[in-house]
Coordinates of C-alpha atoms in Angstrom, one line a residue:
Chain A
X1200 CA -10.3 4.8 13.8
X1201 CA -8.8 6.6 10.9
X1202 CA -10.0 5.4 7.5
X1203 CA -9.8 6.2 3.8
X1204 CA -12.7 5.9 1.4
X1205 CA -12.5 5.7 -2.4
X1206 CA -15.9 6.3 -3.9
X1207 CA -15.4 4.5 -7.3
X1208 CA -14.6 0.8 -7.3
X1209 CA -14.5 0.4 -11.0
X1210 CA -14.2 3.1 -13.7
X1211 CA -14.3 2.5 -17.4
X1212 CA -13.2 5.3 -19.7
X1213 CA -12.3 5.8 -23.4
X1214 CA -9.0 7.2 -24.3
X1215 CA -8.7 11.0 -24.1
X1216 CA -11.5 11.2 -21.5
X1217 CA -10.9 13.1 -18.3
X1218 CA -10.4 11.2 -15.1
X1219 CA -11.3 12.1 -11.5
X1220 CA -11.0 9.5 -8.7
X1221 CA -12.4 10.5 -5.3
X1222 CA -10.7 10.0 -2.0
X1223 CA -11.8 11.0 1.4
X1224 CA -10.2 10.4 4.7
X1225 CA -11.4 10.6 8.3
X1226 CA -8.9 12.3 10.6
X1227 CA -9.0 15.8 12.0
X1228 CA -5.3 16.4 12.4
X1229 CA -2.3 16.8 10.1
X1230 CA -2.0 14.2 7.4
X1231 CA 0.3 13.2 4.6
X1232 CA -1.5 12.0 1.5
X1233 CA -0.5 9.7 -1.3
X1234 CA -1.8 8.1 -4.4
X1235 CA -0.3 4.8 -5.4
X1236 CA -0.8 2.9 -8.7
X1237 CA -0.4 -0.8 -9.5
X1238 CA -0.2 -1.6 -13.2
X1239 CA -1.1 -5.1 -14.3
X1240 CA 1.6 -7.5 -13.2
X1241 CA 3.7 -4.8 -11.5
X1242 CA 4.4 -3.6 -7.9
X1243 CA 2.6 -0.8 -6.2
X1244 CA 4.4 2.5 -7.0
X1245 CA 4.0 6.0 -5.8
X1246 CA 2.1 8.3 -8.2
X1247 CA 2.2 11.5 -6.1
X1248 CA 2.2 12.8 -2.6
X1249 CA 1.1 15.8 -0.5
X1250 CA 2.8 16.9 2.7
X1251 CA 2.2 20.6 2.9
X1252 CA 2.2 23.8 0.9
X1253 CA 0.4 24.1 -2.5
X1254 CA -2.6 21.9 -2.3
X1255 CA -2.4 21.1 -6.0
X1256 CA 0.3 18.5 -6.4
X1257 CA 1.6 17.1 -9.7
X1258 CA 2.9 13.5 -10.1
X1259 CA 4.2 11.3 -12.7
X1260 CA 2.6 10.6 -16.1
X1261 CA 0.4 13.8 -16.1
X1262 CA -1.5 13.0 -12.9
X1263 CA -2.4 15.6 -10.3
X1264 CA -4.3 15.7 -7.1
X1265 CA -5.9 18.4 -5.0
X1266 CA -6.0 18.5 -1.3
X1267 CA -9.1 20.2 0.1
X1268 CA -8.8 20.3 3.8
X1269 CA -12.3 21.4 4.5
X1270 CA -13.7 18.4 2.6
X1271 CA -11.1 15.9 3.9
X1272 CA -10.5 15.0 0.3
X1273 CA -7.6 14.3 -2.0
X1274 CA -9.0 13.6 -5.4
X1275 CA -6.8 12.3 -8.3
X1276 CA -7.2 13.9 -11.8
X1277 CA -5.9 13.5 -15.3
X1278 CA -7.1 15.6 -18.2
X1279 CA -6.7 13.0 -20.8
X1280 CA -6.3 9.3 -20.0
X1281 CA -4.4 6.8 -22.2
X1282 CA -4.8 3.1 -22.6
X1283 CA -1.6 2.6 -20.6
X1284 CA -3.3 4.2 -17.5
X1285 CA -5.2 1.0 -17.1
X1286 CA -4.4 0.0 -13.5
X1287 CA -5.5 -0.1 -9.9
X1288 CA -5.3 3.2 -8.0
X1289 CA -5.0 3.4 -4.2
X1290 CA -5.3 6.5 -2.0
X1291 CA -3.4 6.4 1.3
X1292 CA -2.9 8.6 4.3
X1293 CA -0.2 8.7 6.9
X1294 CA -0.6 10.2 10.4
X1295 CA 1.7 10.3 13.4
X1296 CA 5.4 9.8 13.5
X1297 CA 5.8 6.5 11.6
X1298 CA 5.4 5.8 7.9
X1299 CA 2.4 3.6 8.6
X1300 CA 0.0 4.0 5.6
X1301 CA -3.8 3.6 5.7
X1302 CA -5.1 2.6 2.3
X1303 CA -8.4 3.0 0.6
X1304 CA -10.0 -0.1 -1.0
X1305 CA -8.7 0.9 -4.4
X1306 CA -10.3 1.9 -7.8
X1307 CA -9.8 -0.2 -10.9
X1308 CA -9.5 2.0 -14.0
X1309 CA -10.0 0.4 -17.4
X1310 CA -9.2 2.6 -20.4
X1311 CA -10.6 1.4 -23.7
X1312 CA -8.4 2.2 -26.8
Chain B
X1004 CA 19.3 -1.2 -8.9
X1005 CA 17.6 -4.1 -7.2
X1006 CA 14.2 -3.4 -5.7
X1007 CA 12.4 -5.0 -2.8
X1008 CA 12.3 -8.8 -3.2
X1009 CA 9.9 -11.3 -1.5
X1010 CA 10.1 -15.0 -1.3
X1011 CA 8.3 -17.2 -2.0
X1012 CA 6.1 -15.6 -4.6
X1013 CA 3.4 -18.1 -3.9
X1014 CA 2.8 -20.3 -0.9
X1015 CA 0.0 -22.9 -0.5
X1016 CA -0.3 -24.4 3.0
X1017 CA -2.8 -26.4 4.9
X1018 CA -4.8 -25.0 7.8
X1019 CA -2.9 -25.3 11.0
X1020 CA 0.6 -25.2 9.5
X1021 CA 3.3 -22.7 10.2
X1022 CA 4.7 -20.5 7.4
X1023 CA 7.5 -18.0 7.0
X1024 CA 7.5 -15.2 4.4
X1025 CA 10.7 -13.4 3.6
X1026 CA 11.4 -9.8 2.6
X1027 CA 14.7 -8.4 1.3
X1028 CA 14.6 -4.6 1.4
X1029 CA 16.5 -2.3 -0.9
X1030 CA 20.1 -2.1 0.4
X1031 CA 20.5 0.8 2.9
X1032 CA 16.8 1.2 3.6
X1033 CA 16.4 1.4 7.4
X1034 CA 12.6 1.3 7.5
X1035 CA 10.7 -1.8 6.6
X1036 CA 6.9 -2.4 6.5
X1037 CA 4.6 -5.4 6.2
X1038 CA 1.1 -5.0 4.8
X1039 CA -1.6 -7.6 4.0
X1040 CA -3.9 -7.2 1.0
X1041 CA -7.1 -9.3 0.8
X1042 CA -8.9 -9.7 -2.5
X1043 CA -10.7 -6.5 -3.5
X1044 CA -9.2 -4.5 -0.7
X1045 CA -6.3 -2.0 -0.2
X1046 CA -3.2 -3.0 1.7
X1047 CA -3.6 -3.2 5.4
X1048 CA -0.7 -2.3 7.7
X1049 CA 0.7 -5.0 9.9
X1050 CA 4.1 -3.9 11.4
X1051 CA 6.9 -1.4 10.9
X1052 CA 10.6 -1.8 11.7
X1053 CA 13.1 0.9 12.2
X1054 CA 16.4 -0.9 12.1
X1055 CA 16.1 -4.1 14.1
X1056 CA 13.3 -3.1 16.3
X1057 CA 9.5 -3.2 15.7
X1058 CA 8.5 0.5 16.0
X1059 CA 4.8 -0.2 15.5
X1060 CA 3.2 -3.6 15.5
X1061 CA -0.3 -2.4 16.1
X1062 CA -1.6 -4.0 12.8
X1063 CA -0.7 -7.6 13.7
X1064 CA -4.2 -9.2 13.9
X1065 CA -3.3 -11.6 16.8
X1066 CA -0.5 -13.5 18.5
X1067 CA -0.3 -16.0 15.7
X1068 CA 1.5 -13.4 13.7
X1069 CA 5.1 -12.4 14.4
X1070 CA 7.9 -10.7 12.5
X1071 CA 11.6 -10.3 13.0
X1072 CA 14.4 -8.3 11.5
X1073 CA 17.5 -9.5 13.4
X1074 CA 20.2 -7.7 11.5
X1075 CA 18.3 -4.7 10.3
X1076 CA 18.0 -5.9 6.8
X1077 CA 16.1 -9.0 5.8
X1078 CA 12.8 -9.5 7.6
X1079 CA 10.7 -12.6 8.1
X1080 CA 6.9 -12.6 8.8
X1081 CA 5.9 -15.8 10.7
X1082 CA 2.4 -17.1 10.9
X1083 CA 1.6 -19.9 13.3
X1084 CA -1.4 -22.2 13.1
X1085 CA -2.6 -20.7 9.8
X1086 CA -6.3 -20.3 9.2
X1087 CA -8.2 -19.9 5.9
X1088 CA -8.8 -16.2 6.7
X1089 CA -5.0 -15.6 6.6
X1090 CA -5.2 -16.1 2.8
X1091 CA -4.0 -12.9 1.2
X1092 CA -1.1 -11.2 -0.6
X1093 CA 1.5 -10.2 2.0
X1094 CA 3.4 -7.1 0.9
X1095 CA 6.7 -5.7 2.1
X1096 CA 7.9 -2.2 1.6
X1097 CA 11.1 -0.4 2.5
X1098 CA 12.1 3.3 2.9
X1099 CA 15.2 5.3 3.5
X1100 CA 13.5 7.8 5.7
X1101 CA 12.8 7.3 9.4
X1102 CA 9.7 9.4 9.5
X1103 CA 6.4 9.5 7.8
X1104 CA 7.6 11.3 4.7
X1105 CA 9.8 8.6 3.2
X1106 CA 8.6 7.1 0.0
X1107 CA 7.9 3.4 0.4
X1108 CA 9.1 1.0 -2.3
X1109 CA 6.9 -2.1 -2.5
X1110 CA 7.9 -5.6 -3.3
X1111 CA 5.9 -8.0 -5.5
X1112 CA 4.2 -9.7 -2.6
X1113 CA 3.8 -13.3 -1.5
X1114 CA 0.4 -14.8 -2.3
X1115 CA -0.5 -17.0 0.7
X1116 CA -3.3 -19.6 0.2
X1117 CA -4.4 -21.6 3.2
X1118 CA -6.5 -24.7 2.3

């Protein structure tokens, strides 16, 4: 069965530190890839997505992610985090003809001011 | 504009009881999804509607779970004979696109606790 693995469950950083959250998926065919974010007390919202083309995609709030097909990875990065980036981050993949998403278990990011 | 809404926000029920969870998608969104999120886990797909019909119900864990969307808008997730293992946050999402590339807009979820 297809699955998504996020390596870091809980990350603590100081403001201005660089961020990289790992995401790997298990599926050999064509995938669509997503990162979602859930800020405290808010709904899940889309951070960025990759369908095809340039494997480096940029999202909202200065986030970016790189799709490396050979590594089945879609890691999320931000050069300099802010306290307001404190949230839970979920990687997700979609395969097939429906919008069904398969999520990783999530990474809790805590940014210290 | 109004986002996806879900009611109730919290539901506590006793083991063995029947519950209904409601989702109001964004107006005009044809695709509707239900997910379940257990503590410390990511959302897990349950069922997907395209219009009134269930296009993919492969994520429903067993026949105690059922969902409907009779008029292609509001959807209800129904759980019979609830068990303590059903306790989770049930999320609904809607999308304009019919295929896999549509952005899914999530609701706040219904937290179900089975005692």
